Amino acid sequence: MRIFKKIFVSALLTLMLFLSVNQSITFASSVGDTLDKAEAGWTRYNYNDANITYLGGKWFKDTSGPGTWNSPWERYGTSLKFNFTGTKLRLISTTWWSGSNSIDVFIDGVKVDNFSLEDKNKANNIKVSKIMYEKLGLAQGEHSVEFVNNTNSYIFIYSIDTDGQLKPFNLIKSGSQPGTEQPGTQQPGTQQPGTQQPGTQQPGTQQPGTQQPGTEQPGTQQPGTQQPGTQQPGTQQPGTQQPGTQQPGTQQPGTQQPGTQQPGTQQPGTQQPGTQQPGTQQPGTQQPGTEQPAEPTGDRAILTVTMDNGFDKEFDLSKKELNAFIAWYDAKDAGRGPSFFAIDKHNNNKGPFSNRKDYVIFNKILTFEVSEYSTK
């Protein structure tokens, strides 16, 4: 009886262990599953992590729908991007009727997937954190990731799960990890063993029908050469002179050697010292009626305006112009003043124009930066 109990207990423990392992395998999370917190071996980074970059306009926190961080409505090409170290990642989000149905995924600069956040069934249970995208089995190391919206509907995001550290975006081209190389590619200036670049020749080899310089086939003669003791028609042996010819260094009376000049004469196209041809100008002088643009002086600043499409506009302004811009921006932010501000392009005025201005629209400005400097 005692032996039977031991066998029974051992069998029961084995069964419980088997069911536990089998359950963990059976219920491993996958795309579409609810996941309120990161699983073991994963780290969760919320949407407001400083390493995630959002582009395409002013993203905002949704309060009436799923409660996610949302891209601007009806804006094509919105995107988010970041880098991470590891081998796998997940986008934790949700589905809704207004979610984009076409989002491209770029990893290390290469498009690898496309997925959707649209809920065609228009379910009401939208405030649920779900795995909406997952990528496994990447090479160990740092990877750049981009999610790009192909529609004007929303991108939602709660968080990013990875098995490593999140980092600021820095494009990593596919196969550019240290010590790796794409098959069939070759580094510049290197050559595979046993191969030869077109138009090159290995030392000590000779193409059929060609001849090395300085060698001559028996019985042949290079063009322009002469056998000893022979004379080409129309040539002259050294020490002889044809009638009507003149030896070098001698001059017939009344003739003049090239490059010499008779006193008081001037060759065409030459100029006496201290004189100037009409229509020419000496270096360092200035034609009457022309004026060099004045170099800006005093306290100045470089104003860099980042627009909602991700592009930067840079202006070199005086302190007075900078103060005028900031005053306009503060007033408009408080609901007063025009919706645009005209910035004079000054020395950037290219072309046959008397003046050029760049009109900056208030609701297109994402942020701006001021870098002050001084000139004398």
Coordinates of C-alpha atoms in Angstrom, one line a residue:
M1 CA 0.0 0.0 0.0
R2 CA 2.9 2.4 0.9
I3 CA 4.6 1.7 -2.5
F4 CA 1.3 2.3 -4.3
K5 CA 1.0 5.8 -2.6
K6 CA 4.5 6.7 -3.7
I7 CA 3.8 5.7 -7.3
F8 CA 0.5 7.6 -7.2
V9 CA 2.1 10.8 -5.8
S10 CA 5.0 10.7 -8.4
A11 CA 2.5 10.3 -11.2
L12 CA 0.4 13.1 -10.0
L13 CA 3.3 15.5 -9.7
T14 CA 4.5 14.6 -13.2
L15 CA 1.1 15.2 -14.6
M16 CA 0.8 18.6 -12.9
L17 CA 4.3 19.6 -14.3
F18 CA 3.3 18.5 -17.8
L19 CA 0.1 20.5 -17.7
S20 CA 1.9 23.6 -16.4
V21 CA 4.5 23.5 -19.2
N22 CA 1.9 22.7 -21.8
Q23 CA -0.3 25.6 -20.6
S24 CA 2.5 28.1 -20.8
I25 CA 3.3 27.0 -24.4
T26 CA -0.4 26.9 -25.4
F27 CA -1.1 30.4 -24.1
A28 CA 2.0 32.2 -25.4
S29 CA 0.8 35.7 -26.5
S30 CA 0.6 36.5 -30.2
V31 CA -0.8 39.3 -32.5
G32 CA -4.3 40.2 -31.5
D33 CA -4.0 39.1 -27.9
T34 CA -4.6 41.4 -24.9
L35 CA -1.4 42.2 -23.1
D36 CA -1.7 44.6 -20.2
K37 CA 1.9 44.3 -19.2
A38 CA 5.2 43.1 -20.7
E39 CA 5.8 39.4 -20.6
A40 CA 8.9 37.8 -19.1
G41 CA 11.9 38.6 -21.2
W42 CA 10.4 41.8 -22.6
T43 CA 10.6 45.4 -21.5
R44 CA 7.7 47.9 -22.0
Y45 CA 8.3 51.5 -23.1
N46 CA 5.3 53.8 -23.0
Y47 CA 4.2 56.1 -25.8
N48 CA 5.8 59.1 -24.2
D49 CA 9.3 57.7 -24.0
A50 CA 11.8 60.3 -25.2
N51 CA 13.4 57.9 -27.6
I52 CA 10.3 57.6 -29.8
T53 CA 10.1 60.3 -32.6
Y54 CA 6.6 61.2 -33.9
L55 CA 6.4 62.9 -37.4
G56 CA 3.7 64.3 -39.6
G57 CA 2.0 66.9 -37.4
K58 CA 0.9 67.3 -33.8
W59 CA 0.2 64.0 -32.2
F60 CA -2.2 64.1 -29.2
K61 CA -3.6 62.0 -26.3
D62 CA -7.0 60.7 -27.2
T63 CA -9.6 61.2 -24.4
S64 CA -12.9 60.3 -26.0
G65 CA -11.9 57.0 -27.7
P66 CA -9.3 54.3 -26.9
G67 CA -7.1 56.7 -24.7
T68 CA -4.1 56.1 -26.9
W69 CA -1.4 58.5 -28.3
N70 CA -2.8 59.4 -31.8
S71 CA -1.5 60.7 -35.1
P72 CA -3.2 63.8 -36.6
W73 CA -6.5 63.1 -38.2
E74 CA -6.7 63.2 -42.0
R75 CA -3.0 63.5 -42.4
Y76 CA -1.1 61.2 -44.9
G77 CA 2.4 60.0 -44.2
T78 CA 2.4 60.3 -40.4
S79 CA 5.0 58.1 -38.8
L80 CA 6.8 57.1 -35.6
K81 CA 10.4 55.7 -35.3
F82 CA 13.0 54.6 -32.9
N83 CA 16.0 52.3 -32.5
F84 CA 16.4 49.4 -30.1
T85 CA 19.0 46.7 -29.3
G86 CA 17.7 43.1 -29.3
T87 CA 16.0 40.5 -31.5
K88 CA 12.3 41.2 -31.2
L89 CA 9.7 44.0 -30.8
R90 CA 5.9 44.5 -30.4
L91 CA 3.6 47.5 -31.0
I92 CA 1.0 47.6 -28.2
S93 CA -2.1 49.3 -29.6
T94 CA -5.8 48.7 -30.3
T95 CA -8.3 48.7 -33.1
W96 CA -11.0 51.1 -33.9
W97 CA -13.2 52.1 -36.9
S98 CA -10.9 55.2 -37.5
G99 CA -7.6 53.2 -37.4
S100 CA -5.4 53.1 -40.4
N101 CA -5.8 50.0 -42.5
S102 CA -2.3 50.3 -44.1
I103 CA 0.8 50.9 -42.0
D104 CA 4.2 49.9 -43.5
V105 CA 7.0 48.6 -41.2
F106 CA 10.6 49.4 -42.1
I107 CA 13.4 47.7 -40.2
D108 CA 17.0 48.8 -40.9
G109 CA 15.7 50.8 -43.9
V110 CA 13.9 47.9 -45.5
K111 CA 10.1 47.4 -45.7
V112 CA 9.4 44.1 -44.0
D113 CA 5.6 44.2 -43.2
N114 CA 2.3 46.0 -43.5
F115 CA -0.5 45.8 -40.9
S116 CA -3.8 47.4 -40.0
L117 CA -5.4 49.0 -36.9
E118 CA -8.9 49.3 -38.5
D119 CA -11.8 47.5 -36.7
K120 CA -14.2 46.6 -39.5
N121 CA -16.7 45.2 -36.9
K122 CA -16.8 48.6 -35.0
A123 CA -16.6 46.9 -31.6
N124 CA -17.1 49.0 -28.5
N125 CA -14.3 47.4 -26.4
I126 CA -11.5 49.7 -27.7
K127 CA -9.7 50.6 -24.5
V128 CA -7.8 47.3 -24.5
S129 CA -4.0 47.0 -24.9
K130 CA -3.4 44.4 -27.6
I131 CA -0.4 43.2 -29.6
M132 CA -1.1 44.8 -33.0
Y133 CA 2.4 44.1 -34.5
E134 CA 5.2 41.7 -33.6
K135 CA 8.6 40.9 -35.2
L136 CA 10.7 38.0 -33.9
G137 CA 14.0 36.5 -34.9
L138 CA 16.0 39.5 -35.8
A139 CA 19.8 39.4 -35.6
Q140 CA 21.2 40.4 -32.2
G141 CA 22.2 44.0 -32.3
E142 CA 20.9 47.5 -32.8
H143 CA 18.0 48.0 -35.3
S144 CA 16.2 51.1 -36.6
V145 CA 12.3 50.8 -36.8
E146 CA 9.8 53.0 -38.6
F147 CA 6.0 52.7 -38.8
V148 CA 4.7 54.8 -41.7
N149 CA 1.0 55.5 -42.3
N150 CA -0.2 55.1 -45.9
T151 CA -3.7 56.5 -45.2
N152 CA -5.2 59.7 -43.6
S153 CA -6.7 57.7 -40.7
Y154 CA -5.2 57.3 -37.2
I155 CA -2.1 55.5 -35.9
F156 CA -2.8 54.5 -32.2
I157 CA 0.0 53.5 -29.8
Y158 CA 0.0 52.6 -26.1
S159 CA 3.6 51.3 -25.9
I160 CA 6.5 49.5 -27.5
D161 CA 7.8 46.1 -26.1
T162 CA 11.3 44.9 -26.9
D163 CA 13.8 42.5 -25.4
G164 CA 16.5 45.2 -25.2
Q165 CA 17.0 49.0 -24.7
L166 CA 15.1 51.6 -26.7
K167 CA 17.3 54.3 -28.3
P168 CA 16.8 57.5 -30.4
F169 CA 16.2 56.9 -34.1
N170 CA 19.3 56.6 -36.3
L171 CA 18.8 54.9 -39.6
I172 CA 20.7 51.6 -39.8
K173 CA 21.0 50.3 -43.4
S174 CA 20.3 46.6 -43.8
G175 CA 23.5 44.5 -43.3
S176 CA 25.4 47.5 -41.9
Q177 CA 26.0 45.9 -38.5
P178 CA 29.8 45.7 -37.7
G179 CA 31.3 42.6 -39.2
T180 CA 28.4 41.8 -41.5
E181 CA 28.1 42.1 -45.2
Q182 CA 25.2 41.4 -47.6
P183 CA 25.8 38.3 -49.9
G184 CA 27.0 39.3 -53.3
T185 CA 28.3 42.7 -52.3
Q186 CA 31.9 43.8 -52.3
Q187 CA 33.6 46.6 -50.4
P188 CA 35.0 49.4 -52.5
G189 CA 38.6 48.9 -53.5
T190 CA 38.6 45.2 -52.8
Q191 CA 38.5 42.3 -55.3
Q192 CA 37.5 38.7 -55.0
P193 CA 40.3 36.2 -55.4
G194 CA 40.5 34.9 -59.0
T195 CA 38.4 37.7 -60.5
Q196 CA 39.6 40.6 -62.7
Q197 CA 38.0 44.0 -63.3
P198 CA 37.0 44.7 -66.9
G199 CA 39.7 46.5 -68.9
T200 CA 42.5 45.4 -66.5
Q201 CA 45.3 42.8 -67.0
Q202 CA 47.1 40.6 -64.6
P203 CA 50.9 41.2 -64.5
G204 CA 52.9 38.9 -66.8
T205 CA 49.9 38.1 -69.0
Q206 CA 49.2 39.4 -72.5
Q207 CA 46.0 39.6 -74.5
P208 CA 45.9 37.6 -77.7
G209 CA 47.1 39.7 -80.7
T210 CA 48.7 42.4 -78.5
Q211 CA 52.4 43.2 -78.0
Q212 CA 54.2 44.5 -74.9
P213 CA 55.8 48.0 -75.3
G214 CA 59.5 47.8 -76.3
T215 CA 59.1 44.3 -78.0
E216 CA 58.9 43.6 -81.7
Q217 CA 57.9 40.5 -83.6
P218 CA 60.6 39.2 -86.0
G219 CA 60.3 40.7 -89.5
T220 CA 57.9 43.5 -88.5
Q221 CA 58.5 47.2 -88.1
Q222 CA 56.7 49.7 -85.9
P223 CA 55.1 52.6 -87.8
G224 CA 57.3 55.7 -87.8
T225 CA 60.6 53.7 -87.4
Q226 CA 63.3 53.2 -89.9
Q227 CA 65.8 50.5 -90.6
P228 CA 69.5 51.5 -90.4
G229 CA 70.9 52.6 -93.9
T230 CA 67.5 53.4 -95.3
Q231 CA 65.9 56.8 -95.9
Q232 CA 62.3 57.7 -96.2
P233 CA 61.2 59.7 -99.3
G234 CA 61.3 63.5 -98.5
T235 CA 63.7 63.1 -95.6
Q236 CA 67.3 64.5 -95.4
Q237 CA 70.5 63.1 -94.0
P238 CA 72.2 65.0 -91.2
G239 CA 74.7 67.7 -92.4
T240 CA 73.0 68.3 -95.7
Q241 CA 70.7 71.2 -96.6
Q242 CA 68.1 71.5 -99.2
P243 CA 68.2 74.6 -101.5
G244 CA 66.1 77.5 -100.1
T245 CA 66.3 76.3 -96.5
Q246 CA 68.0 77.9 -93.6
Q247 CA 70.0 76.4 -90.7
P248 CA 68.7 77.1 -87.2
G249 CA 70.2 80.2 -85.5
T250 CA 70.7 82.1 -88.8
Q251 CA 68.5 84.9 -90.1
Q252 CA 67.9 86.2 -93.6
P253 CA 68.3 90.0 -94.0
G254 CA 65.0 91.9 -93.5
T255 CA 63.4 89.0 -91.6
Q256 CA 62.5 88.8 -87.9
Q257 CA 62.5 85.8 -85.6
P258 CA 59.2 85.0 -83.9
G259 CA 58.8 86.5 -80.4
T260 CA 61.0 89.6 -81.2
Q261 CA 59.7 93.1 -81.7
Q262 CA 61.0 96.1 -83.5
P263 CA 61.5 99.2 -81.3
G264 CA 58.4 101.4 -81.2
T265 CA 56.0 98.7 -82.4
Q266 CA 53.5 96.6 -80.4
Q267 CA 52.1 93.2 -81.1
P268 CA 48.3 92.9 -81.4
G269 CA 46.6 91.8 -78.2
T270 CA 49.4 93.2 -75.9
Q271 CA 49.2 96.1 -73.6
Q272 CA 51.7 98.7 -72.4
P273 CA 52.3 98.9 -68.6
G274 CA 50.0 101.5 -66.9
T275 CA 47.3 101.3 -69.6
Q276 CA 43.9 99.5 -69.5
Q277 CA 41.8 98.1 -72.2
P278 CA 38.2 99.5 -72.4
G279 CA 35.6 97.5 -70.5
T280 CA 38.2 95.8 -68.2
Q281 CA 38.7 96.4 -64.5
Q282 CA 41.7 96.1 -62.3
P283 CA 41.4 93.7 -59.3
G284 CA 40.2 95.4 -56.1
T285 CA 38.4 98.2 -58.0
Q286 CA 34.7 98.7 -58.3
Q287 CA 32.7 100.0 -61.3
P288 CA 30.8 103.2 -60.8
G289 CA 27.1 102.6 -59.8
T290 CA 27.7 99.2 -58.2
E291 CA 27.7 98.4 -54.5
Q292 CA 28.6 95.4 -52.4
P293 CA 25.8 94.3 -50.0
A294 CA 26.6 95.3 -46.4
E295 CA 27.5 92.5 -44.1
P296 CA 25.1 92.2 -41.1
T297 CA 26.5 93.4 -37.8
G298 CA 25.4 93.5 -34.1
D299 CA 23.4 91.0 -32.1
R300 CA 21.8 88.4 -34.3
A301 CA 20.2 84.9 -34.2
I302 CA 19.6 81.9 -36.3
L303 CA 15.9 81.0 -36.1
T304 CA 15.1 77.4 -37.0
V305 CA 11.4 76.7 -37.4
T306 CA 10.3 73.0 -37.6
M307 CA 7.1 72.6 -39.6
D308 CA 4.5 70.0 -39.0
N309 CA 5.7 68.1 -42.1
G310 CA 9.1 67.5 -40.4
F311 CA 11.0 70.1 -42.5
D312 CA 13.1 72.8 -41.0
K313 CA 13.2 76.4 -42.2
E314 CA 16.3 78.5 -41.1
F315 CA 16.5 82.3 -41.0
D316 CA 19.4 84.6 -40.1
L317 CA 17.7 87.5 -38.3
S318 CA 18.6 90.6 -36.4
K319 CA 17.6 90.9 -32.7
K320 CA 14.8 93.2 -33.6
E321 CA 13.4 90.8 -36.2
L322 CA 13.6 87.9 -33.8
N323 CA 11.8 89.8 -31.1
A324 CA 9.0 90.7 -33.6
F325 CA 8.6 87.0 -34.5
I326 CA 8.4 85.9 -30.9
A327 CA 5.9 88.7 -30.1
W328 CA 3.7 87.6 -33.0
Y329 CA 3.9 83.9 -32.0
D330 CA 2.9 84.7 -28.4
A331 CA 0.1 86.9 -29.4
K332 CA -1.3 84.3 -31.9
D333 CA -0.9 81.6 -29.3
A334 CA -3.2 83.7 -27.1
G335 CA -5.7 84.0 -30.0
R336 CA -4.7 87.5 -31.2
G337 CA -3.1 88.7 -34.5
P338 CA -2.8 87.3 -38.0
S339 CA -2.3 83.7 -38.8
F340 CA 1.0 84.2 -40.6
F341 CA 4.3 86.1 -40.2
A342 CA 6.4 87.5 -43.0
I343 CA 10.2 86.9 -42.6
D344 CA 12.6 88.9 -44.9
K345 CA 15.1 86.5 -46.6
H346 CA 17.8 89.3 -46.8
N347 CA 21.0 87.9 -48.3
N348 CA 19.2 84.7 -49.4
N349 CA 17.3 86.9 -51.9
K350 CA 18.3 84.9 -55.0
G351 CA 17.3 86.0 -58.5
P352 CA 16.2 89.3 -60.1
F353 CA 13.9 90.3 -57.2
S354 CA 14.0 93.5 -55.2
N355 CA 12.7 91.7 -52.1
R356 CA 11.7 88.1 -51.0
K357 CA 9.7 87.1 -47.9
D358 CA 8.9 83.7 -46.4
Y359 CA 5.4 83.6 -44.9
V360 CA 5.3 81.2 -41.9
I361 CA 1.8 79.9 -41.0
F362 CA 1.1 79.6 -37.2
N363 CA -0.8 76.3 -37.2
K364 CA 1.9 74.7 -39.3
I365 CA 4.7 75.3 -36.8
L366 CA 5.6 72.3 -34.7
T367 CA 8.5 74.0 -32.8
F368 CA 11.2 76.6 -33.2
E369 CA 14.8 77.1 -31.9
V370 CA 16.8 80.3 -31.4
S371 CA 20.6 80.3 -31.6
E372 CA 22.0 83.8 -30.8
Y373 CA 25.3 85.2 -31.8
S374 CA 27.1 88.5 -32.2
T375 CA 29.1 90.1 -35.1
K376 CA 31.3 93.2 -35.2

